[in-house]
Short mmCIF file of C-alpha atoms in Angstrom, two decimals:
data_model
loop_
_atom_site.label_atom_id
_atom_site.label_comp_id
_atom_site.label_asym_id
_atom_site.label_seq_id
_atom_site.Cartn_x
_atom_site.Cartn_y
_atom_site.Cartn_z
CA MET A 1 -48.83 45.77 -33.54
CA ALA A 2 -45.54 44.33 -34.84
CA ARG A 3 -42.41 45.61 -33.10
CA TRP A 4 -39.60 46.40 -35.52
CA ILE A 5 -36.08 47.69 -34.75
CA ALA A 6 -34.68 49.80 -37.58
CA GLU A 7 -31.17 50.51 -36.26
CA TRP A 8 -29.13 47.46 -35.30
CA HIS A 9 -25.29 47.51 -35.27
CA PRO A 10 -24.03 44.68 -33.04
CA ASP A 11 -20.42 44.95 -34.28
CA ASP A 12 -20.29 48.56 -33.03
CA ALA A 13 -18.76 48.18 -29.56
CA ALA A 14 -20.53 51.22 -28.09
CA PHE A 15 -23.93 50.20 -29.48
CA TRP A 16 -23.48 46.65 -28.24
CA ARG A 17 -22.49 47.76 -24.75
CA THR A 18 -25.30 50.28 -24.27
CA THR A 19 -28.19 48.75 -26.22
CA GLY A 20 -27.47 45.65 -28.25
CA ARG A 21 -26.46 43.15 -25.57
CA LYS A 22 -29.63 43.49 -23.52
CA VAL A 23 -31.98 43.23 -26.50
CA ALA A 24 -30.07 40.32 -28.04
CA ARG A 25 -30.10 38.39 -24.75
CA ARG A 26 -33.86 38.85 -24.37
CA ASN A 27 -34.52 37.58 -27.88
CA LEU A 28 -32.16 34.66 -27.34
CA ILE A 29 -33.97 33.54 -24.18
CA PHE A 30 -37.41 33.36 -25.77
CA SER A 31 -36.04 31.95 -28.99
CA ILE A 32 -34.60 29.09 -26.94
CA LEU A 33 -37.97 28.48 -25.29
CA ALA A 34 -39.82 28.18 -28.60
CA GLU A 35 -37.09 26.12 -30.23
CA HIS A 36 -36.96 23.78 -27.23
CA LEU A 37 -40.63 22.94 -27.69
CA GLY A 38 -40.08 22.47 -31.40
CA PHE A 39 -37.54 19.76 -30.65
CA THR A 40 -39.82 18.06 -28.12
CA VAL A 41 -42.64 17.73 -30.64
CA TRP A 42 -40.23 16.78 -33.42
CA THR A 43 -38.70 13.88 -31.49
CA VAL A 44 -41.60 12.67 -29.34
CA TRP A 45 -42.09 9.72 -31.70
CA SER A 46 -38.73 8.31 -30.58
CA VAL A 47 -40.44 7.38 -27.30
CA VAL A 48 -43.93 6.74 -28.67
CA ALA A 49 -42.68 4.24 -31.28
CA ALA A 50 -40.95 2.21 -28.59
CA ARG A 51 -44.27 2.04 -26.69
CA LEU A 52 -46.44 0.74 -29.56
CA GLY A 53 -46.24 -2.86 -28.41
CA ASP A 54 -50.01 -3.33 -28.79
CA TYR A 55 -49.72 -2.74 -32.53
CA ALA A 56 -48.35 -5.46 -34.84
CA PHE A 57 -45.59 -3.33 -36.33
CA SER A 58 -42.16 -4.70 -37.31
CA THR A 59 -38.91 -3.13 -36.10
CA ASP A 60 -38.36 -1.66 -39.56
CA GLN A 61 -41.87 -0.13 -39.55
CA LEU A 62 -41.23 1.41 -36.14
CA PHE A 63 -37.97 2.92 -37.37
CA TRP A 64 -39.97 4.50 -40.22
CA LEU A 65 -42.18 6.25 -37.65
CA VAL A 66 -39.06 7.68 -36.00
CA ALA A 67 -37.33 8.54 -39.26
CA LEU A 68 -40.19 10.29 -41.07
CA PRO A 69 -40.39 13.38 -38.79
CA ASN A 70 -36.66 13.85 -39.39
CA LEU A 71 -37.17 13.77 -43.15
CA ILE A 72 -40.06 16.26 -43.15
CA GLY A 73 -38.32 18.49 -40.63
CA SER A 74 -35.21 18.69 -42.78
CA VAL A 75 -37.24 19.69 -45.85
CA LEU A 76 -39.15 22.36 -43.92
CA ARG A 77 -35.95 23.97 -42.70
CA ILE A 78 -35.36 25.59 -46.07
CA PRO A 79 -38.59 27.65 -46.21
CA TYR A 80 -38.37 28.25 -42.45
CA THR A 81 -34.95 29.86 -42.97
CA PHE A 82 -36.53 32.65 -44.99
CA GLY A 83 -39.35 33.24 -42.51
CA PRO A 84 -37.56 35.71 -40.19
CA SER A 85 -36.24 37.84 -43.07
CA ARG A 86 -39.63 37.88 -44.78
CA PHE A 87 -42.01 38.29 -41.82
CA GLY A 88 -39.77 39.26 -38.89
CA GLY A 89 -38.11 37.02 -36.33
CA ARG A 90 -40.64 37.71 -33.62
CA ASN A 91 -43.66 37.23 -35.89
CA PHE A 92 -42.38 34.02 -37.41
CA THR A 93 -41.50 32.56 -34.01
CA VAL A 94 -45.10 33.03 -32.88
CA VAL A 95 -46.54 31.29 -35.94
CA SER A 96 -44.03 28.43 -35.97
CA ALA A 97 -44.70 27.78 -32.28
CA LEU A 98 -48.48 27.66 -32.75
CA LEU A 99 -48.10 25.16 -35.62
CA LEU A 100 -46.77 22.65 -33.06
CA ILE A 101 -50.33 22.26 -31.80
CA VAL A 102 -51.22 20.23 -34.92
CA PRO A 103 -48.89 17.24 -34.44
CA ALA A 104 -49.44 17.25 -30.67
CA VAL A 105 -53.22 16.95 -31.03
CA LEU A 106 -53.04 14.39 -33.84
CA LEU A 107 -50.70 12.20 -31.80
CA GLY A 108 -53.10 12.22 -28.88
CA VAL A 109 -55.96 11.20 -31.17
CA ALA A 110 -54.04 8.48 -33.06
CA VAL A 111 -52.90 6.44 -30.08
CA SER A 112 -56.32 6.64 -28.41
CA SER A 113 -57.69 4.02 -30.79
CA PRO A 114 -56.36 0.47 -31.23
CA ASP A 115 -57.73 0.47 -34.79
CA THR A 116 -55.59 3.32 -36.12
CA PRO A 117 -53.94 1.94 -39.31
CA TYR A 118 -50.21 2.08 -39.90
CA TRP A 119 -50.52 4.52 -42.82
CA MET A 120 -52.33 6.95 -40.53
CA PHE A 121 -49.52 6.69 -38.01
CA LEU A 122 -47.07 7.55 -40.81
CA LEU A 123 -49.02 10.66 -41.80
CA ILE A 124 -49.34 11.87 -38.22
CA ALA A 125 -45.68 11.23 -37.47
CA ALA A 126 -44.82 13.26 -40.57
CA THR A 127 -46.64 16.33 -39.18
CA ALA A 128 -44.19 16.35 -36.27
CA GLY A 129 -41.64 17.56 -38.82
CA VAL A 130 -42.86 21.14 -38.26
CA GLY A 131 -40.95 21.03 -34.99
CA GLY A 132 -37.73 20.36 -36.88
CA GLY A 133 -38.25 23.39 -39.08
CA ASN A 134 -38.18 25.69 -36.04
CA PHE A 135 -34.44 25.20 -35.63
CA ALA A 136 -33.58 26.85 -38.95
CA SER A 137 -35.74 29.93 -38.41
CA SER A 138 -34.53 30.35 -34.85
CA MET A 139 -30.84 30.08 -35.72
CA ALA A 140 -31.18 32.33 -38.76
CA ASN A 141 -32.92 34.94 -36.60
CA ILE A 142 -30.43 34.89 -33.71
CA ALA A 143 -27.46 35.14 -36.08
CA TYR A 144 -28.59 38.72 -36.88
CA PHE A 145 -28.63 39.81 -33.26
CA TYR A 146 -25.04 39.04 -32.18
CA PRO A 147 -21.63 40.44 -33.20
CA ARG A 148 -19.41 38.12 -35.16
CA SER A 149 -17.03 37.64 -32.20
CA GLN A 150 -19.85 36.19 -30.06
CA GLN A 151 -21.82 34.21 -32.59
CA GLY A 152 -20.15 30.91 -31.74
CA VAL A 153 -21.38 30.99 -28.15
CA ALA A 154 -24.75 32.63 -28.96
CA LEU A 155 -25.64 30.15 -31.69
CA GLY A 156 -24.35 27.34 -29.50
CA LEU A 157 -26.60 28.36 -26.61
CA ASN A 158 -29.60 28.77 -28.90
CA ALA A 159 -29.06 25.39 -30.49
CA ALA A 160 -28.32 23.70 -27.18
CA GLY A 161 -31.55 25.01 -25.70
CA GLY A 162 -33.39 23.45 -28.60
CA ASN A 163 -31.42 20.23 -28.58
CA ILE A 164 -32.22 19.71 -24.89
CA GLY A 165 -35.82 19.29 -26.05
CA VAL A 166 -34.84 15.78 -27.14
CA SER A 167 -33.65 15.05 -23.63
CA SER A 168 -36.83 16.56 -22.16
CA VAL A 169 -38.96 14.21 -24.24
CA GLN A 170 -37.00 11.14 -23.28
CA LEU A 171 -36.95 12.08 -19.61
CA LEU A 172 -40.57 13.18 -19.19
CA MET A 173 -42.52 11.07 -21.66
CA PRO A 174 -41.92 7.66 -20.03
CA LEU A 175 -43.17 9.16 -16.76
CA VAL A 176 -46.14 10.94 -18.34
CA ILE A 177 -47.13 7.90 -20.40
CA GLY A 178 -46.82 5.65 -17.35
CA ALA A 179 -49.08 7.92 -15.34
CA PHE A 180 -51.67 9.01 -17.90
CA GLY A 181 -51.41 6.72 -20.92
CA LEU A 182 -49.85 6.98 -24.37
CA ALA A 183 -52.20 9.75 -25.58
CA ALA A 184 -50.72 12.10 -22.98
CA ALA A 185 -47.52 12.18 -25.07
CA GLY A 186 -49.41 14.60 -27.33
CA TRP A 187 -51.74 16.46 -24.96
CA PHE A 188 -49.00 17.20 -22.42
CA TRP A 189 -47.27 19.80 -24.60
CA LEU A 190 -50.25 22.00 -25.49
CA PRO A 191 -50.10 24.53 -22.61
CA PHE A 192 -46.35 24.93 -23.03
CA ILE A 193 -46.71 25.57 -26.75
CA VAL A 194 -49.29 28.31 -26.14
CA ALA A 195 -47.08 29.87 -23.45
CA ALA A 196 -44.06 29.95 -25.80
CA ALA A 197 -46.09 31.68 -28.53
CA VAL A 198 -47.38 34.30 -26.09
CA CYS A 199 -43.89 34.99 -24.74
CA ALA A 200 -42.48 35.36 -28.24
CA TRP A 201 -45.22 37.87 -29.07
CA LEU A 202 -44.61 39.91 -25.91
CA PHE A 203 -40.83 39.85 -25.58
CA MET A 204 -39.15 39.30 -28.97
CA ASP A 205 -38.31 41.79 -31.73
CA ASN A 206 -38.20 42.02 -35.53
CA LEU A 207 -35.10 43.52 -37.19
CA THR A 208 -35.60 45.67 -40.26
CA GLY A 209 -31.98 45.06 -41.27
CA ALA A 210 -32.65 41.34 -41.45
CA LYS A 211 -34.96 41.77 -44.41
CA ALA A 212 -33.57 40.32 -47.62
CA ALA A 213 -34.83 39.47 -51.07
CA PRO A 214 -35.24 35.72 -51.62
CA ARG A 215 -32.92 35.95 -54.63
CA GLU A 216 -30.12 37.32 -52.45
CA GLN A 217 -30.59 34.57 -49.89
CA LEU A 218 -30.93 31.74 -52.39
CA ALA A 219 -27.65 32.80 -54.01
CA VAL A 220 -25.80 30.86 -51.31
CA ALA A 221 -27.15 27.63 -52.80
CA GLY A 222 -24.75 28.14 -55.69
CA LYS A 223 -21.68 28.39 -53.45
CA ALA A 224 -19.48 25.35 -52.91
CA GLN A 225 -18.93 26.20 -49.23
CA THR A 226 -22.65 25.83 -48.54
CA TRP A 227 -22.59 22.20 -49.64
CA VAL A 228 -19.26 21.38 -48.03
CA MET A 229 -20.58 22.58 -44.68
CA ALA A 230 -23.91 20.82 -45.26
CA PHE A 231 -22.08 17.52 -45.73
CA LEU A 232 -20.13 18.07 -42.50
CA TYR A 233 -23.31 19.01 -40.64
CA VAL A 234 -24.89 15.71 -41.65
CA GLY A 235 -22.03 14.13 -39.70
CA THR A 236 -22.52 16.26 -36.57
CA PHE A 237 -26.13 17.35 -36.15
CA GLY A 238 -27.47 14.51 -38.28
CA SER A 239 -25.69 12.12 -35.95
CA PHE A 240 -26.99 13.84 -32.85
CA ILE A 241 -30.64 13.80 -33.88
CA GLY A 242 -30.35 10.36 -35.48
CA TYR A 243 -28.77 8.68 -32.47
CA SER A 244 -31.08 10.51 -30.07
CA THR A 245 -34.23 9.30 -31.81
CA ALA A 246 -32.88 5.82 -32.59
CA PHE A 247 -31.55 4.93 -29.13
CA PRO A 248 -34.87 3.85 -27.54
CA LEU A 249 -35.80 1.52 -30.41
CA LEU A 250 -32.22 0.31 -30.81
CA SER A 251 -32.06 -0.54 -27.09
CA THR A 252 -35.40 -2.33 -27.27
CA GLY A 253 -34.21 -4.40 -30.24
CA LEU A 254 -30.85 -5.35 -28.73
CA PHE A 255 -31.75 -5.53 -25.03
CA PRO A 256 -35.53 -6.14 -24.73
CA ASP A 257 -35.56 -6.13 -20.92
CA SER A 258 -33.24 -3.14 -20.47
CA PRO A 259 -34.23 -0.07 -18.44
CA TRP A 260 -33.66 2.23 -21.43
CA ALA A 261 -36.58 4.49 -20.52
CA ALA A 262 -34.85 5.54 -17.31
CA VAL A 263 -31.61 6.65 -18.95
CA ALA A 264 -32.36 7.50 -22.62
CA PHE A 265 -32.48 11.23 -21.83
CA THR A 266 -28.85 11.41 -20.66
CA GLY A 267 -27.24 11.11 -24.09
CA PRO A 268 -29.22 13.92 -25.74
CA LEU A 269 -28.68 16.03 -22.61
CA ILE A 270 -24.92 15.55 -22.80
CA GLY A 271 -24.86 16.33 -26.51
CA SER A 272 -26.94 19.48 -25.97
CA LEU A 273 -24.93 20.81 -23.05
CA VAL A 274 -21.57 20.43 -24.78
CA ARG A 275 -22.72 22.13 -27.98
CA PRO A 276 -21.83 25.62 -26.67
CA VAL A 277 -18.47 24.16 -25.62
CA GLY A 278 -17.88 23.17 -29.23
CA GLY A 279 -18.64 26.74 -30.30
CA TRP A 280 -16.38 28.11 -27.57
CA LEU A 281 -13.49 25.83 -28.61
CA ALA A 282 -14.00 26.87 -32.23
CA ASP A 283 -13.92 30.55 -31.24
CA ARG A 284 -10.50 30.01 -29.67
CA LEU A 285 -8.85 27.16 -31.57
CA GLY A 286 -10.55 27.45 -34.97
CA GLY A 287 -13.63 25.68 -36.27
CA ALA A 288 -11.79 23.47 -38.76
CA PRO A 289 -9.19 21.92 -36.40
CA VAL A 290 -11.82 21.21 -33.74
CA THR A 291 -14.15 19.68 -36.32
CA LEU A 292 -11.41 17.49 -37.82
CA TRP A 293 -10.36 15.92 -34.54
CA ASN A 294 -13.95 15.57 -33.48
CA PHE A 295 -14.77 13.44 -36.54
CA ALA A 296 -11.81 11.22 -35.71
CA ALA A 297 -13.23 10.77 -32.22
CA MET A 298 -16.69 9.98 -33.65
CA GLY A 299 -15.16 7.18 -35.72
CA GLY A 300 -13.66 5.74 -32.55
CA GLY A 301 -17.02 6.08 -30.81
CA VAL A 302 -18.78 4.05 -33.51
CA LEU A 303 -16.24 1.24 -33.02
CA LEU A 304 -16.87 1.24 -29.27
CA VAL A 305 -20.65 1.10 -29.69
CA TRP A 306 -20.43 -1.69 -32.26
CA LEU A 307 -18.30 -3.79 -29.90
CA ALA A 308 -20.60 -3.05 -26.97
CA SER A 309 -23.74 -3.95 -28.96
CA GLY A 310 -22.60 -7.56 -29.11
CA SER A 311 -21.35 -7.75 -25.53
CA GLY A 312 -24.69 -8.74 -23.99
CA SER A 313 -24.40 -5.87 -21.48
CA PHE A 314 -26.84 -3.01 -21.84
CA TRP A 315 -24.85 -0.79 -19.50
CA LEU A 316 -21.65 -1.23 -21.50
CA PHE A 317 -23.63 -0.40 -24.64
CA PHE A 318 -25.16 2.62 -22.92
CA LEU A 319 -21.81 3.99 -21.75
CA ALA A 320 -20.20 3.49 -25.16
CA PHE A 321 -23.11 5.31 -26.81
CA GLN A 322 -22.45 8.38 -24.68
CA THR A 323 -19.21 8.95 -26.61
CA LEU A 324 -21.29 9.47 -29.77
CA PHE A 325 -23.55 11.98 -28.03
CA LEU A 326 -20.57 13.85 -26.58
CA THR A 327 -18.68 14.10 -29.86
CA SER A 328 -21.73 14.89 -32.00
CA GLY A 329 -22.61 17.71 -29.59
CA LEU A 330 -19.11 19.19 -29.74
CA GLY A 331 -19.12 18.89 -33.52
CA ASN A 332 -22.47 20.68 -33.74
CA GLY A 333 -20.96 23.71 -32.04
CA SER A 334 -17.73 23.77 -34.02
CA THR A 335 -19.32 23.35 -37.46
CA TYR A 336 -21.96 26.00 -36.75
CA ARG A 337 -19.24 28.42 -35.72
CA MET A 338 -17.61 27.94 -39.13
CA ILE A 339 -20.70 28.96 -41.13
CA PRO A 340 -20.97 32.68 -40.29
CA ALA A 341 -17.17 32.98 -40.28
CA ILE A 342 -16.94 31.71 -43.85
CA PHE A 343 -19.72 33.80 -45.37
CA GLN A 344 -19.08 37.02 -43.46
CA ALA A 345 -15.38 36.90 -44.25
CA LYS A 346 -16.06 36.28 -47.94
CA ALA A 347 -18.56 39.16 -48.09
CA ALA A 348 -16.11 41.48 -46.34
CA ALA A 349 -13.33 40.53 -48.76
CA GLU A 350 -15.44 40.82 -51.91
CA ARG A 351 -17.87 43.64 -51.10
CA GLY A 352 -16.90 45.16 -47.77
CA ASP A 353 -20.54 44.72 -46.74
CA ALA A 354 -21.06 43.21 -43.29
CA GLY A 355 -24.84 43.25 -43.66
CA HIS A 356 -24.66 41.22 -46.88
CA GLY A 357 -22.42 38.71 -45.10
CA ARG A 358 -24.91 38.34 -42.28
CA ARG A 359 -27.79 37.77 -44.68
CA GLN A 360 -25.82 35.20 -46.65
CA ALA A 361 -24.74 33.43 -43.46
CA SER A 362 -28.35 33.34 -42.30
CA ALA A 363 -29.51 31.80 -45.58
CA ALA A 364 -26.63 29.32 -45.55
CA ILE A 365 -27.57 28.26 -42.03
CA GLY A 366 -31.00 27.25 -43.26
CA ILE A 367 -29.77 25.19 -46.19
CA ILE A 368 -26.99 23.58 -44.16
CA SER A 369 -29.28 22.75 -41.24
CA ALA A 370 -31.84 21.29 -43.64
CA VAL A 371 -29.34 18.96 -45.27
CA GLY A 372 -27.78 18.16 -41.89
CA ALA A 373 -31.10 17.10 -40.43
CA LEU A 374 -31.36 14.44 -43.15
CA GLY A 375 -28.79 12.57 -41.09
CA GLY A 376 -31.52 11.87 -38.56
CA PHE A 377 -33.59 10.21 -41.26
CA LEU A 378 -30.66 8.31 -42.75
CA ILE A 379 -29.44 6.93 -39.43
CA ASN A 380 -32.85 5.59 -38.49
CA ARG A 381 -33.37 4.10 -41.93
CA ALA A 382 -29.90 2.54 -41.79
CA PHE A 383 -30.75 0.85 -38.50
CA GLY A 384 -34.15 -0.26 -39.80
CA MET A 385 -32.69 -1.77 -42.98
CA SER A 386 -29.81 -3.36 -41.09
CA PHE A 387 -32.22 -5.10 -38.71
CA ALA A 388 -34.45 -6.17 -41.61
CA ALA A 389 -31.53 -7.61 -43.58
CA THR A 390 -29.25 -9.04 -40.90
CA GLY A 391 -31.19 -8.99 -37.63
CA GLY A 392 -28.76 -6.50 -36.06
CA PRO A 393 -27.14 -3.05 -36.40
CA ALA A 394 -23.57 -4.02 -37.41
CA ALA A 395 -23.96 -3.04 -41.08
CA ALA A 396 -25.25 0.39 -40.08
CA PHE A 397 -22.32 1.00 -37.73
CA LEU A 398 -19.86 0.08 -40.50
CA ALA A 399 -21.47 2.66 -42.81
CA PHE A 400 -21.35 5.34 -40.10
CA GLY A 401 -17.64 4.76 -39.48
CA ALA A 402 -16.84 5.12 -43.19
CA PHE A 403 -18.89 8.31 -43.37
CA TYR A 404 -17.05 9.95 -40.45
CA ALA A 405 -13.74 9.14 -42.12
CA SER A 406 -14.93 10.93 -45.27
CA CYS A 407 -16.04 13.95 -43.17
CA ALA A 408 -12.61 14.19 -41.55
CA ALA A 409 -10.90 13.98 -44.94
CA LEU A 410 -13.16 16.69 -46.40
CA THR A 411 -12.52 19.01 -43.46
CA TRP A 412 -8.78 18.67 -43.89
CA TRP A 413 -8.91 19.05 -47.68
CA CYS A 414 -11.07 22.19 -47.70
CA TYR A 415 -9.99 24.06 -44.58
CA LEU A 416 -6.63 22.85 -43.26
CA ARG A 417 -4.60 21.74 -46.29
CA THR A 418 -1.65 24.05 -46.98
CA VAL A 419 0.31 22.11 -49.61
CA GLY A 420 -0.63 22.61 -53.24
CA VAL A 421 -3.37 25.17 -52.68
CA SER A 422 -3.67 28.94 -52.33
CA ARG A 423 -6.01 29.50 -49.44
CA VAL A 424 -8.73 32.05 -50.15
CA ALA A 425 -10.20 34.39 -47.56
CA SER A 426 -13.41 32.43 -47.01
CA LEU A 427 -11.44 29.29 -46.14
CA ALA A 428 -8.89 31.04 -43.99
CA HIS A 429 -11.53 32.73 -41.89
CA ALA A 430 -13.25 29.41 -41.24
CA ARG A 431 -10.42 28.84 -38.76
CA VAL A 432 -10.95 32.08 -36.87
#
């Protein structure tokens, strides 16, 4: 029997203190568990592709196997966003978790045969995209549970718990594959997936107030702020997932004898752990200022990695790369803090309806996270094409640096510029 909560008022201090906080925390914990596993399945091909030495695949073909789950996952984030409002957050979490069984089983089957054709690998890698969709539904759901003043930290924790799934894959999979073979990269996750679905069914809740008509939610697609924030999120989350999944193959291509498998997990772990810090900084200093300076730092990080890639030292390259994980993680938190602030403030100014603002923010999160996840696809394709054309990654790094400069300029123009513009409420509140 589905469990629905009809009365939910997180911005009411008394309600939050006596009832809301406990229920919201419980839902957050099990949302993190399910989302974490979504990320592990979504990004497992980052390790598997680097281990396909027995197959005659080019570097560009291997980057396709890593990029394709990112592409499919980004597309799925849009319908997944509407899942909690249509079916209930608890119900949709159960279903989205169980869908992870499909790519896990297919992976185990594919690598068990040396005759599996490349096109079959592409199709199976694409199914891993269902893990990427989980992020949008999870974040949209949790946004309903917390008061506006605590959404930066709550969404940061939820996202960080999911993002750490990338680190889990890159820490555990080399060990599991070494002990049990490449097929174990798929079979290993099955009991954890089932456990996450059961826990979601037993301990999570559906919110009646989160229900919204698709027309109301899709209305955010016509708002300029949705697309501005989507562009910025390509620069933060797109960078995080792109660099996380590209690092093993990039290290193999540049430093064939490097011990990348022993340390690949550290970058995604750093980026995941600092994501709540980015939300916390945005809560206190403003999302736009933190995001602006973070993009400047990301541009500097790209320069460091480019210089290190030609140094001949894997460890210098590895250390330089950590700056990109650190800054992309901080940027993830700060940009995500801006989204509910913008849409809730605009709804309050125009309609005085906090519930409408929450529903619009939830829908915007899905669209923005979908577009942002395309960065993971674009980064891997940029590396693949750069290697195919020039034999190295320099051209890709040049493109990334130019993109971060454009993100910084857009942040300043839309949210921090004071000369020659009358700031409207939705932009002003992006700094709160």
